[in-house]
Amino acid sequence: MSTHARWKLPLGTAGVLVLAVGAWLVFGGPAPEDAAPVPVPAPVTRAPAPPPVFASTPAVPRAKDGGLDLVGAATAQVQAAPDPEPAPYPVDLEALRAKLPGNLYFEMDAPTKDPAELSRREGVKAKWNALYGKVLSNEASEEEVHQYYEHRRQVSEDAIAFATTMLQDYGDKLPSEHRGLLELSVNMHRTRLAELPRQEAEALSRREAHAQRQKEWRAGGGRQP
């Protein structure tokens, strides 16, 4: 996988947004409010507005030199000038990678268009999603429950490390909206980390209760209690 040392603006924006979006997907959006019907006011009859009155604008004098319209020529030159090249995104991705070896951001979220790399990432995500399904259905072993929540811990810890390092090294160069997204990502992942011990304990408790019910069912010859 090839990665540019400095991101152009679109890739840099994607790199920043993926942190906040990833956190948003973890927590989900806000629950919909119970919307009460909104009263629609009766239409109000209004008198037609008078036609606008425009003040007369004096003609702009145009200097001529040998029959050439200098104002028109200058305007044409400005319109024909090419747009300046966008400045490179002010983040050195390779420097961040050197500071954060093994960080999952570079394994799963760093900008790339490599089809093989994107396919690999999808396979990794599918693996963890399948394990999450086993945890939810109480079919995961105790070891698998610990493995799943340890992975979630690492994802959040690495996201926090990446965002805080990026803010420390480049915060004064980043657009304000990007700093805000990075700070949001840090706060959301910290909240997630604080909730993980309770979620893991609840998953283990549900698994144990499920195993106990299965044991009782088998002891009763497979009959409903």
PDB file of C-alpha atoms in Angstrom:
ATOM      1  CA  MET A   1       0.000   0.000   0.000  1.00  0.00           C
ATOM      2  CA  SER A   2       1.450   3.322  -1.043  1.00  0.00           C
ATOM      3  CA  THR A   3       0.755   6.353   1.133  1.00  0.00           C
ATOM      4  CA  HIS A   4       1.680   9.934   0.321  1.00  0.00           C
ATOM      5  CA  ALA A   5       3.843  11.662   2.905  1.00  0.00           C
ATOM      6  CA  ARG A   6       1.616  14.733   2.791  1.00  0.00           C
ATOM      7  CA  TRP A   7      -2.110  14.611   2.148  1.00  0.00           C
ATOM      8  CA  LYS A   8      -3.801  16.776  -0.411  1.00  0.00           C
ATOM      9  CA  LEU A   9      -6.891  18.455   1.000  1.00  0.00           C
ATOM     10  CA  PRO A  10      -9.478  15.815  -0.022  1.00  0.00           C
ATOM     11  CA  LEU A  11      -7.471  12.937   1.503  1.00  0.00           C
ATOM     12  CA  GLY A  12      -6.674  14.906   4.609  1.00  0.00           C
ATOM     13  CA  THR A  13     -10.314  15.790   5.069  1.00  0.00           C
ATOM     14  CA  ALA A  14     -11.270  12.144   4.702  1.00  0.00           C
ATOM     15  CA  GLY A  15      -8.650  11.156   7.239  1.00  0.00           C
ATOM     16  CA  VAL A  16     -10.027  13.591   9.786  1.00  0.00           C
ATOM     17  CA  LEU A  17     -13.655  12.835   9.097  1.00  0.00           C
ATOM     18  CA  VAL A  18     -13.220   9.077   9.388  1.00  0.00           C
ATOM     19  CA  LEU A  19     -12.374   9.450  13.076  1.00  0.00           C
ATOM     20  CA  ALA A  20     -15.501  11.376  13.920  1.00  0.00           C
ATOM     21  CA  VAL A  21     -17.678   9.299  11.607  1.00  0.00           C
ATOM     22  CA  GLY A  22     -16.288   6.086  13.097  1.00  0.00           C
ATOM     23  CA  ALA A  23     -17.188   7.319  16.555  1.00  0.00           C
ATOM     24  CA  TRP A  24     -20.637   8.346  15.356  1.00  0.00           C
ATOM     25  CA  LEU A  25     -21.252   4.845  13.969  1.00  0.00           C
ATOM     26  CA  VAL A  26     -20.214   3.334  17.302  1.00  0.00           C
ATOM     27  CA  PHE A  27     -22.653   5.416  19.304  1.00  0.00           C
ATOM     28  CA  GLY A  28     -25.377   5.925  16.729  1.00  0.00           C
ATOM     29  CA  GLY A  29     -27.326   9.075  16.134  1.00  0.00           C
ATOM     30  CA  PRO A  30     -29.716  10.651  18.610  1.00  0.00           C
ATOM     31  CA  ALA A  31     -33.024   8.906  19.215  1.00  0.00           C
ATOM     32  CA  PRO A  32     -35.837  10.486  17.214  1.00  0.00           C
ATOM     33  CA  GLU A  33     -38.004  12.849  19.180  1.00  0.00           C
ATOM     34  CA  ASP A  34     -41.734  12.213  19.425  1.00  0.00           C
ATOM     35  CA  ALA A  35     -42.739  14.818  16.928  1.00  0.00           C
ATOM     36  CA  ALA A  36     -45.967  16.652  17.700  1.00  0.00           C
ATOM     37  CA  PRO A  37     -47.977  17.899  14.732  1.00  0.00           C
ATOM     38  CA  VAL A  38     -46.782  21.309  13.661  1.00  0.00           C
ATOM     39  CA  PRO A  39     -49.720  23.755  13.231  1.00  0.00           C
ATOM     40  CA  VAL A  40     -49.776  25.314   9.798  1.00  0.00           C
ATOM     41  CA  PRO A  41     -50.801  29.008   9.884  1.00  0.00           C
ATOM     42  CA  ALA A  42     -53.563  30.173   7.579  1.00  0.00           C
ATOM     43  CA  PRO A  43     -52.343  31.930   4.467  1.00  0.00           C
ATOM     44  CA  VAL A  44     -52.095  35.679   4.799  1.00  0.00           C
ATOM     45  CA  THR A  45     -53.266  37.846   1.926  1.00  0.00           C
ATOM     46  CA  ARG A  46     -50.698  40.470   1.197  1.00  0.00           C
ATOM     47  CA  ALA A  47     -50.888  43.457  -1.105  1.00  0.00           C
ATOM     48  CA  PRO A  48     -48.603  43.141  -4.112  1.00  0.00           C
ATOM     49  CA  ALA A  49     -45.232  44.713  -3.535  1.00  0.00           C
ATOM     50  CA  PRO A  50     -44.506  47.859  -5.532  1.00  0.00           C
ATOM     51  CA  PRO A  51     -42.017  47.473  -8.352  1.00  0.00           C
ATOM     52  CA  PRO A  52     -38.439  48.049  -7.242  1.00  0.00           C
ATOM     53  CA  VAL A  53     -36.900  51.411  -7.925  1.00  0.00           C
ATOM     54  CA  PHE A  54     -33.290  51.338  -8.980  1.00  0.00           C
ATOM     55  CA  ALA A  55     -31.036  54.320  -8.596  1.00  0.00           C
ATOM     56  CA  SER A  56     -29.275  55.281 -11.753  1.00  0.00           C
ATOM     57  CA  THR A  57     -25.664  54.188 -11.817  1.00  0.00           C
ATOM     58  CA  PRO A  58     -23.221  56.471 -13.546  1.00  0.00           C
ATOM     59  CA  ALA A  59     -21.294  54.899 -16.344  1.00  0.00           C
ATOM     60  CA  VAL A  60     -17.730  53.857 -15.508  1.00  0.00           C
ATOM     61  CA  PRO A  61     -15.316  55.814 -17.640  1.00  0.00           C
ATOM     62  CA  ARG A  62     -13.092  53.550 -19.687  1.00  0.00           C
ATOM     63  CA  ALA A  63      -9.567  54.642 -20.515  1.00  0.00           C
ATOM     64  CA  LYS A  64      -8.539  54.084 -24.073  1.00  0.00           C
ATOM     65  CA  ASP A  65      -5.029  53.744 -25.453  1.00  0.00           C
ATOM     66  CA  GLY A  66      -4.809  53.409 -29.169  1.00  0.00           C
ATOM     67  CA  GLY A  67      -8.398  52.160 -29.292  1.00  0.00           C
ATOM     68  CA  LEU A  68      -7.799  49.398 -26.670  1.00  0.00           C
ATOM     69  CA  ASP A  69     -10.280  49.215 -23.793  1.00  0.00           C
ATOM     70  CA  LEU A  70      -7.863  48.899 -20.830  1.00  0.00           C
ATOM     71  CA  VAL A  71     -10.584  48.060 -18.298  1.00  0.00           C
ATOM     72  CA  GLY A  72     -11.962  45.307 -20.491  1.00  0.00           C
ATOM     73  CA  ALA A  73      -8.476  43.920 -21.169  1.00  0.00           C
ATOM     74  CA  ALA A  74      -7.637  43.794 -17.459  1.00  0.00           C
ATOM     75  CA  THR A  75     -10.928  42.053 -16.693  1.00  0.00           C
ATOM     76  CA  ALA A  76     -10.265  39.459 -19.380  1.00  0.00           C
ATOM     77  CA  GLN A  77      -6.806  38.777 -17.961  1.00  0.00           C
ATOM     78  CA  VAL A  78      -8.211  38.205 -14.468  1.00  0.00           C
ATOM     79  CA  GLN A  79     -10.950  35.895 -15.743  1.00  0.00           C
ATOM     80  CA  ALA A  80      -8.469  33.916 -17.842  1.00  0.00           C
ATOM     81  CA  ALA A  81      -5.970  33.444 -14.998  1.00  0.00           C
ATOM     82  CA  PRO A  82      -5.929  29.812 -13.800  1.00  0.00           C
ATOM     83  CA  ASP A  83      -7.016  29.034 -10.251  1.00  0.00           C
ATOM     84  CA  PRO A  84      -4.067  28.546  -7.916  1.00  0.00           C
ATOM     85  CA  GLU A  85      -3.148  24.987  -6.961  1.00  0.00           C
ATOM     86  CA  PRO A  86      -4.616  24.008  -3.565  1.00  0.00           C
ATOM     87  CA  ALA A  87      -2.030  23.964  -0.822  1.00  0.00           C
ATOM     88  CA  PRO A  88      -1.086  20.493   0.450  1.00  0.00           C
ATOM     89  CA  TYR A  89      -2.862  19.387   3.605  1.00  0.00           C
ATOM     90  CA  PRO A  90      -0.595  20.392   6.507  1.00  0.00           C
ATOM     91  CA  VAL A  91      -0.164  16.908   7.976  1.00  0.00           C
ATOM     92  CA  ASP A  92       2.858  14.649   7.502  1.00  0.00           C
ATOM     93  CA  LEU A  93       1.297  11.198   7.548  1.00  0.00           C
ATOM     94  CA  GLU A  94       4.609   9.359   7.577  1.00  0.00           C
ATOM     95  CA  ALA A  95       5.797  11.356  10.594  1.00  0.00           C
ATOM     96  CA  LEU A  96       2.611  10.375  12.438  1.00  0.00           C
ATOM     97  CA  ARG A  97       3.087   6.734  11.459  1.00  0.00           C
ATOM     98  CA  ALA A  98       6.628   6.811  12.871  1.00  0.00           C
ATOM     99  CA  LYS A  99       5.339   8.283  16.124  1.00  0.00           C
ATOM    100  CA  LEU A 100       2.490   5.771  16.415  1.00  0.00           C
ATOM    101  CA  PRO A 101       3.802   2.358  15.310  1.00  0.00           C
ATOM    102  CA  GLY A 102       1.107  -0.302  15.244  1.00  0.00           C
ATOM    103  CA  ASN A 103      -1.728   2.216  15.535  1.00  0.00           C
ATOM    104  CA  LEU A 104      -4.903   0.734  14.028  1.00  0.00           C
ATOM    105  CA  TYR A 105      -5.649   3.975  12.196  1.00  0.00           C
ATOM    106  CA  PHE A 106      -2.947   3.158   9.649  1.00  0.00           C
ATOM    107  CA  GLU A 107      -4.130  -0.442   9.377  1.00  0.00           C
ATOM    108  CA  MET A 108      -7.828   0.280   8.919  1.00  0.00           C
ATOM    109  CA  ASP A 109      -8.573   3.958   8.247  1.00  0.00           C
ATOM    110  CA  ALA A 110      -5.663   5.706   6.536  1.00  0.00           C
ATOM    111  CA  PRO A 111      -6.761   7.037   3.108  1.00  0.00           C
ATOM    112  CA  THR A 112      -6.167   4.570   0.290  1.00  0.00           C
ATOM    113  CA  LYS A 113      -7.586   3.653  -3.118  1.00  0.00           C
ATOM    114  CA  ASP A 114      -5.774   0.320  -3.375  1.00  0.00           C
ATOM    115  CA  PRO A 115      -8.483  -2.302  -4.158  1.00  0.00           C
ATOM    116  CA  ALA A 116      -6.521  -5.092  -2.469  1.00  0.00           C
ATOM    117  CA  GLU A 117      -6.096  -3.043   0.705  1.00  0.00           C
ATOM    118  CA  LEU A 118      -9.755  -2.029   0.743  1.00  0.00           C
ATOM    119  CA  SER A 119     -10.745  -5.689   0.321  1.00  0.00           C
ATOM    120  CA  ARG A 120      -8.466  -6.701   3.193  1.00  0.00           C
ATOM    121  CA  ARG A 121     -10.042  -4.070   5.446  1.00  0.00           C
ATOM    122  CA  GLU A 122     -13.522  -5.295   4.599  1.00  0.00           C
ATOM    123  CA  GLY A 123     -12.464  -8.818   5.558  1.00  0.00           C
ATOM    124  CA  VAL A 124     -11.161  -7.643   8.932  1.00  0.00           C
ATOM    125  CA  LYS A 125     -14.368  -5.709   9.610  1.00  0.00           C
ATOM    126  CA  ALA A 126     -16.464  -8.742   8.648  1.00  0.00           C
ATOM    127  CA  LYS A 127     -14.494 -10.896  11.107  1.00  0.00           C
ATOM    128  CA  TRP A 128     -15.152  -8.550  14.029  1.00  0.00           C
ATOM    129  CA  ASN A 129     -18.788  -8.082  13.039  1.00  0.00           C
ATOM    130  CA  ALA A 130     -19.259 -11.850  13.042  1.00  0.00           C
ATOM    131  CA  LEU A 131     -17.720 -12.094  16.500  1.00  0.00           C
ATOM    132  CA  TYR A 132     -19.953  -9.266  17.716  1.00  0.00           C
ATOM    133  CA  GLY A 133     -22.954 -11.265  16.469  1.00  0.00           C
ATOM    134  CA  LYS A 134     -21.833 -14.235  18.558  1.00  0.00           C
ATOM    135  CA  VAL A 135     -21.455 -11.998  21.614  1.00  0.00           C
ATOM    136  CA  LEU A 136     -24.957 -10.579  21.133  1.00  0.00           C
ATOM    137  CA  SER A 137     -26.493 -14.037  20.697  1.00  0.00           C
ATOM    138  CA  ASN A 138     -24.614 -15.398  23.755  1.00  0.00           C
ATOM    139  CA  GLU A 139     -22.893 -17.982  21.548  1.00  0.00           C
ATOM    140  CA  ALA A 140     -19.362 -16.617  22.040  1.00  0.00           C
ATOM    141  CA  SER A 141     -17.007 -18.368  24.423  1.00  0.00           C
ATOM    142  CA  GLU A 142     -15.727 -16.487  27.453  1.00  0.00           C
ATOM    143  CA  GLU A 143     -12.388 -16.072  25.673  1.00  0.00           C
ATOM    144  CA  GLU A 144     -14.122 -14.672  22.589  1.00  0.00           C
ATOM    145  CA  VAL A 145     -16.047 -12.147  24.705  1.00  0.00           C
ATOM    146  CA  HIS A 146     -12.773 -10.907  26.207  1.00  0.00           C
ATOM    147  CA  GLN A 147     -11.173 -10.872  22.745  1.00  0.00           C
ATOM    148  CA  TYR A 148     -13.976  -8.772  21.282  1.00  0.00           C
ATOM    149  CA  TYR A 149     -13.950  -6.135  24.024  1.00  0.00           C
ATOM    150  CA  GLU A 150     -10.157  -5.991  24.049  1.00  0.00           C
ATOM    151  CA  HIS A 151     -10.311  -5.199  20.337  1.00  0.00           C
ATOM    152  CA  ARG A 152     -12.821  -2.421  20.993  1.00  0.00           C
ATOM    153  CA  ARG A 153     -10.522  -1.018  23.659  1.00  0.00           C
ATOM    154  CA  GLN A 154      -7.604  -0.985  21.249  1.00  0.00           C
ATOM    155  CA  VAL A 155      -9.663   0.732  18.526  1.00  0.00           C
ATOM    156  CA  SER A 156     -10.660   3.560  20.875  1.00  0.00           C
ATOM    157  CA  GLU A 157      -7.245   3.921  22.495  1.00  0.00           C
ATOM    158  CA  ASP A 158      -5.563   4.094  19.080  1.00  0.00           C
ATOM    159  CA  ALA A 159      -8.128   6.611  17.791  1.00  0.00           C
ATOM    160  CA  ILE A 160      -7.477   8.821  20.832  1.00  0.00           C
ATOM    161  CA  ALA A 161      -3.714   8.516  20.401  1.00  0.00           C
ATOM    162  CA  PHE A 162      -3.918   9.416  16.710  1.00  0.00           C
ATOM    163  CA  ALA A 163      -6.246  12.398  17.209  1.00  0.00           C
ATOM    164  CA  THR A 164      -4.368  13.852  20.189  1.00  0.00           C
ATOM    165  CA  THR A 165      -0.999  13.510  18.420  1.00  0.00           C
ATOM    166  CA  MET A 166      -2.407  15.172  15.314  1.00  0.00           C
ATOM    167  CA  LEU A 167      -3.781  18.030  17.426  1.00  0.00           C
ATOM    168  CA  GLN A 168      -0.492  18.452  19.290  1.00  0.00           C
ATOM    169  CA  ASP A 169       1.657  18.452  16.155  1.00  0.00           C
ATOM    170  CA  TYR A 170      -0.599  20.235  13.654  1.00  0.00           C
ATOM    171  CA  GLY A 171      -3.447  21.821  15.613  1.00  0.00           C
ATOM    172  CA  ASP A 172      -2.311  25.361  14.885  1.00  0.00           C
ATOM    173  CA  LYS A 173      -2.214  24.608  11.132  1.00  0.00           C
ATOM    174  CA  LEU A 174      -5.525  22.767  10.793  1.00  0.00           C
ATOM    175  CA  PRO A 175      -8.831  24.407   9.844  1.00  0.00           C
ATOM    176  CA  SER A 176     -10.959  25.050  12.916  1.00  0.00           C
ATOM    177  CA  GLU A 177     -13.663  22.608  11.784  1.00  0.00           C
ATOM    178  CA  HIS A 178     -11.098  19.810  11.535  1.00  0.00           C
ATOM    179  CA  ARG A 179      -9.787  20.539  15.025  1.00  0.00           C
ATOM    180  CA  GLY A 180     -13.359  20.372  16.261  1.00  0.00           C
ATOM    181  CA  LEU A 181     -13.897  16.968  14.623  1.00  0.00           C
ATOM    182  CA  LEU A 182     -10.717  15.583  16.157  1.00  0.00           C
ATOM    183  CA  GLU A 183     -11.696  16.859  19.608  1.00  0.00           C
ATOM    184  CA  LEU A 184     -15.154  15.333  19.164  1.00  0.00           C
ATOM    185  CA  SER A 185     -13.586  11.996  18.252  1.00  0.00           C
ATOM    186  CA  VAL A 186     -11.391  12.058  21.381  1.00  0.00           C
ATOM    187  CA  ASN A 187     -14.343  12.820  23.649  1.00  0.00           C
ATOM    188  CA  MET A 188     -16.586  10.162  22.108  1.00  0.00           C
ATOM    189  CA  HIS A 189     -13.935   7.451  22.269  1.00  0.00           C
ATOM    190  CA  ARG A 190     -13.185   8.331  25.890  1.00  0.00           C
ATOM    191  CA  THR A 191     -16.873   7.895  26.652  1.00  0.00           C
ATOM    192  CA  ARG A 192     -16.811   4.566  24.835  1.00  0.00           C
ATOM    193  CA  LEU A 193     -13.798   3.390  26.852  1.00  0.00           C
ATOM    194  CA  ALA A 194     -15.544   4.294  30.091  1.00  0.00           C
ATOM    195  CA  GLU A 195     -18.552   2.162  29.100  1.00  0.00           C
ATOM    196  CA  LEU A 196     -16.621  -0.922  27.947  1.00  0.00           C
ATOM    197  CA  PRO A 197     -16.092  -2.558  31.392  1.00  0.00           C
ATOM    198  CA  ARG A 198     -19.834  -2.484  32.085  1.00  0.00           C
ATOM    199  CA  GLN A 199     -20.680  -3.770  28.607  1.00  0.00           C
ATOM    200  CA  GLU A 200     -18.150  -6.604  28.890  1.00  0.00           C
ATOM    201  CA  ALA A 201     -19.429  -7.609  32.333  1.00  0.00           C
ATOM    202  CA  GLU A 202     -23.012  -7.620  31.061  1.00  0.00           C
ATOM    203  CA  ALA A 203     -22.039  -9.736  28.047  1.00  0.00           C
ATOM    204  CA  LEU A 204     -20.343 -12.291  30.311  1.00  0.00           C
ATOM    205  CA  SER A 205     -23.348 -12.320  32.654  1.00  0.00           C
ATOM    206  CA  ARG A 206     -25.772 -12.903  29.774  1.00  0.00           C
ATOM    207  CA  ARG A 207     -23.551 -15.658  28.429  1.00  0.00           C
ATOM    208  CA  GLU A 208     -23.466 -17.403  31.823  1.00  0.00           C
ATOM    209  CA  ALA A 209     -27.240 -17.153  32.242  1.00  0.00           C
ATOM    210  CA  HIS A 210     -27.727 -18.504  28.716  1.00  0.00           C
ATOM    211  CA  ALA A 211     -25.383 -21.428  29.414  1.00  0.00           C
ATOM    212  CA  GLN A 212     -27.266 -22.182  32.653  1.00  0.00           C
ATOM    213  CA  ARG A 213     -30.612 -22.255  30.833  1.00  0.00           C
ATOM    214  CA  GLN A 214     -29.182 -24.611  28.233  1.00  0.00           C
ATOM    215  CA  LYS A 215     -27.853 -26.890  30.996  1.00  0.00           C
ATOM    216  CA  GLU A 216     -31.231 -26.996  32.708  1.00  0.00           C
ATOM    217  CA  TRP A 217     -32.946 -27.677  29.394  1.00  0.00           C
ATOM    218  CA  ARG A 218     -30.668 -30.618  28.662  1.00  0.00           C
ATOM    219  CA  ALA A 219     -31.106 -31.957  32.212  1.00  0.00           C
ATOM    220  CA  GLY A 220     -34.871 -31.882  31.703  1.00  0.00           C
ATOM    221  CA  GLY A 221     -34.631 -33.976  28.590  1.00  0.00           C
ATOM    222  CA  GLY A 222     -35.066 -31.073  26.264  1.00  0.00           C
ATOM    223  CA  ARG A 223     -38.518 -30.215  27.620  1.00  0.00           C
ATOM    224  CA  GLN A 224     -39.657 -26.663  28.212  1.00  0.00           C
ATOM    225  CA  PRO A 225     -39.529 -25.780  31.943  1.00  0.00           C
TER     226      PRO A 225
END
